[in-house]
XYZ file of C-alpha atoms in Angstrom:
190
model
C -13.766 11.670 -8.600
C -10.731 12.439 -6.061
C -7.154 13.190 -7.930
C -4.201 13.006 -5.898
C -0.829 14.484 -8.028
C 2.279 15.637 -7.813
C 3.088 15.303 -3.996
C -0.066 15.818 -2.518
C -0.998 13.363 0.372
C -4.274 12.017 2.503
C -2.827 11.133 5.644
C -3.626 9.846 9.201
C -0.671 9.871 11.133
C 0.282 9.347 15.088
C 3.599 10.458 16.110
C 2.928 9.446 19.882
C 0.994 7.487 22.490
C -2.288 7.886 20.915
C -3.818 6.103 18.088
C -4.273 7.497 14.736
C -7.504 8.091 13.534
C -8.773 5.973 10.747
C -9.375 6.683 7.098
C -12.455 6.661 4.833
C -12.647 7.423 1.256
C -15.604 6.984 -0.935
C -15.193 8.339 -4.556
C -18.273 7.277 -7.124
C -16.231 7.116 -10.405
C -12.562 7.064 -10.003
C -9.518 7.644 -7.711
C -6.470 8.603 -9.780
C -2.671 8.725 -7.982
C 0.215 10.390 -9.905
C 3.528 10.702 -8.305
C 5.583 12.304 -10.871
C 7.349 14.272 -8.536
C 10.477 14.317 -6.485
C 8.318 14.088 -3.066
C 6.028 11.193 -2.426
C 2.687 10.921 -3.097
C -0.696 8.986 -2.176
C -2.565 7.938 0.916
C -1.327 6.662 4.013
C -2.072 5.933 7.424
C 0.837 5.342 9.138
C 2.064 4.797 13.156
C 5.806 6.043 14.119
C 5.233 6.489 17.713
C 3.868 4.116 20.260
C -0.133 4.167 19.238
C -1.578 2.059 16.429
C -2.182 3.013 12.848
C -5.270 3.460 12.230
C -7.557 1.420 9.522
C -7.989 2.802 5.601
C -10.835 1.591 3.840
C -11.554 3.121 0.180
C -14.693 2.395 -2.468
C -14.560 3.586 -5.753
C -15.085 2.645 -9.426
C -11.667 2.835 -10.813
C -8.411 2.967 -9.041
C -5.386 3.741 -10.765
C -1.663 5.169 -9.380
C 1.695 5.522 -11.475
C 4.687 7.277 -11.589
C 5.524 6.406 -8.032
C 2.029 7.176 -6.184
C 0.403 4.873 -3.694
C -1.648 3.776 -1.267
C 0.046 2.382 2.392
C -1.086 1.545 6.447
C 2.705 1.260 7.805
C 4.130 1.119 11.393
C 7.952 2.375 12.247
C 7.372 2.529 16.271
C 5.778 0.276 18.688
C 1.719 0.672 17.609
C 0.816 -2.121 15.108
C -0.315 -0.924 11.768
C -4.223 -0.340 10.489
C -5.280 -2.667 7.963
C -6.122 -1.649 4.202
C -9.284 -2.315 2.755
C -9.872 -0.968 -0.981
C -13.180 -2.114 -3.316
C -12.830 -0.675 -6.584
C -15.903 -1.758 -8.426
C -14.590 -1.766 -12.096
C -10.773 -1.718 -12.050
C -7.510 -1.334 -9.823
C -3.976 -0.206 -12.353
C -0.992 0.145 -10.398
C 1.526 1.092 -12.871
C 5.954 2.002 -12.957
C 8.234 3.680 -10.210
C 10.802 6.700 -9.859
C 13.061 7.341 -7.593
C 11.104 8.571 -4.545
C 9.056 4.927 -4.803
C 7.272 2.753 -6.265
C 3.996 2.641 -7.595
C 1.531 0.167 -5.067
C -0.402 -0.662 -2.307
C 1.543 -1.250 1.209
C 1.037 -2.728 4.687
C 4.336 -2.316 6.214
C 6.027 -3.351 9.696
C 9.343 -1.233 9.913
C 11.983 -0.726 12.356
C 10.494 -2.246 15.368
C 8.573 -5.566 16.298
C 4.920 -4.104 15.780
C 2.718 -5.819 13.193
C 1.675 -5.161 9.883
C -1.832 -4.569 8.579
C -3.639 -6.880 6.571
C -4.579 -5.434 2.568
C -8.407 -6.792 1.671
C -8.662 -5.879 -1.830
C -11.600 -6.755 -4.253
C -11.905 -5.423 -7.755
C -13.248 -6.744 -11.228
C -9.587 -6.109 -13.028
C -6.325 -5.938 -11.569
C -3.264 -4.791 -13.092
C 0.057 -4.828 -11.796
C 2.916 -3.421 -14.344
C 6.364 -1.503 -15.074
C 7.972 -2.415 -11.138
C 4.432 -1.822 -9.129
C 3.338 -3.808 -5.995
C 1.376 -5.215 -4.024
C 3.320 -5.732 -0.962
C 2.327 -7.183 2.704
C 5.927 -7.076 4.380
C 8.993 -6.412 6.612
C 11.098 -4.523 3.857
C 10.953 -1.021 3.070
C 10.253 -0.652 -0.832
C 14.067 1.410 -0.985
C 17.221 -0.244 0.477
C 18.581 1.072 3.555
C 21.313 2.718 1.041
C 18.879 5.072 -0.410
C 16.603 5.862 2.558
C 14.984 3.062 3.280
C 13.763 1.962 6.357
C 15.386 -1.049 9.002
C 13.917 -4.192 8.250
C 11.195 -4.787 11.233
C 10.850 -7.995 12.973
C 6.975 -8.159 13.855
C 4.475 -9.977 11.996
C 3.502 -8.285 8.732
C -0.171 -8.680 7.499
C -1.972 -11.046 4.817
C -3.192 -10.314 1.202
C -6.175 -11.057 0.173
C -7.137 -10.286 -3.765
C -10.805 -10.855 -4.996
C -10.817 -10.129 -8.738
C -12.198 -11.441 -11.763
C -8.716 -11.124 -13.928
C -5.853 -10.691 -12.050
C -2.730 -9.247 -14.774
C 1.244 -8.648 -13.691
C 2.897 -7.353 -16.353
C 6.885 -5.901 -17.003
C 7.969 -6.918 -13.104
C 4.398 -6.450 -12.067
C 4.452 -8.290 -8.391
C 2.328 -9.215 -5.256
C 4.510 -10.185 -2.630
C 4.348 -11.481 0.796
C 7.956 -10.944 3.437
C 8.859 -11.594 6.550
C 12.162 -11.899 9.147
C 8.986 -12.784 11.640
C 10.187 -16.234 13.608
C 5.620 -15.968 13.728
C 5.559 -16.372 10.289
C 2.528 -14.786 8.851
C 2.586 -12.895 5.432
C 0.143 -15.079 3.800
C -1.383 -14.073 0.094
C -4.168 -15.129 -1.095
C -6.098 -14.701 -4.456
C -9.439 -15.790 -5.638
């Protein structure tokens, strides 16, 4: 069982030429993300100087974040982003947002014209409630007004669900953006 709360963070993170280093978490039973904080909270591998992200791939039973936590392979320099892999063998609940964010799953291309990772997810229940997402895009999750980052213009990565029951609830929502003129940003569920 692995708990993440209150503003604590996994992360694999280049700030310069190199790449970042990729990310592997295995938890039997359960992985449980609560932001309810004022400082973000979750996993990430992210890329803000010129190397790539690197990849995050996570197997567990049960998978659940609220309150603002979640799970993200972003780029805001020139290295592309890491893609996202996450099996949780039972159940994935991504529930509500605060102020700092929102409660999800991310592959973002920001501020630049690097790409986005892809998000290969496969679970037996997913549930998507109370403003949480699933999100493969160019758009930061907070306008540029309240910190957000500049729209990129690279090609963000695909979604690809595998799930038995697949349940949005209360402005629940899997989306797919891009400003790419490459298109891309593809979702698919099964």
């Amino acid at each position: 069982r692995l708990n993440i709360e209150d503003g604590a963070q996994i992360s694999a993170t280049t700030l310069g030429d190199g790449n970042a280093g990729s990310l592997t978490i295995t938890a039997t039973e359960s992985i449980e993300l609560d932001g309810s904080t004022e400082v973000g909270t979750g996993i990430l591998a992210g890329a803000e100087g010129n190397g790539d992200s690197g990849d995050v791939v996570i197997s567990t039973g049960n998978l659940t974040a609220s309150n603002g936590a979640g799970i993200s392979v972003n780029t805001l320099g020139n290295g592309d982003a890491g893609s996202l892999t996450i099996t949780a063998t039972e159940s994935i609940e991504l529930d509500g947002s605060t102020e700092v964010g929102t409660s999800g799953i991310f592959a973002s291309a920001l501020e630049g014209s690097s790409n986005g990772g892809d998000l290969i997810i496969s679970t037996g229940n997913l549930t998507i409630s109370n403003g949480a997402i699933i999100s493969a895009s160019n758009f930061s999750s907070r306008s540029q007004e309240d910190g957000g980052a500049t729209p990129g213009t690279g090609q963000p990565g695909e979604i690809e669900i595998t799930a038995d029951s697949i349940n949005l609830f209360d402005r629940g929502r899997i989306v797919a953006e891009t400003q790419s003129a490459e298109g891309g940003a593809n979702i698919t569920l099964q």
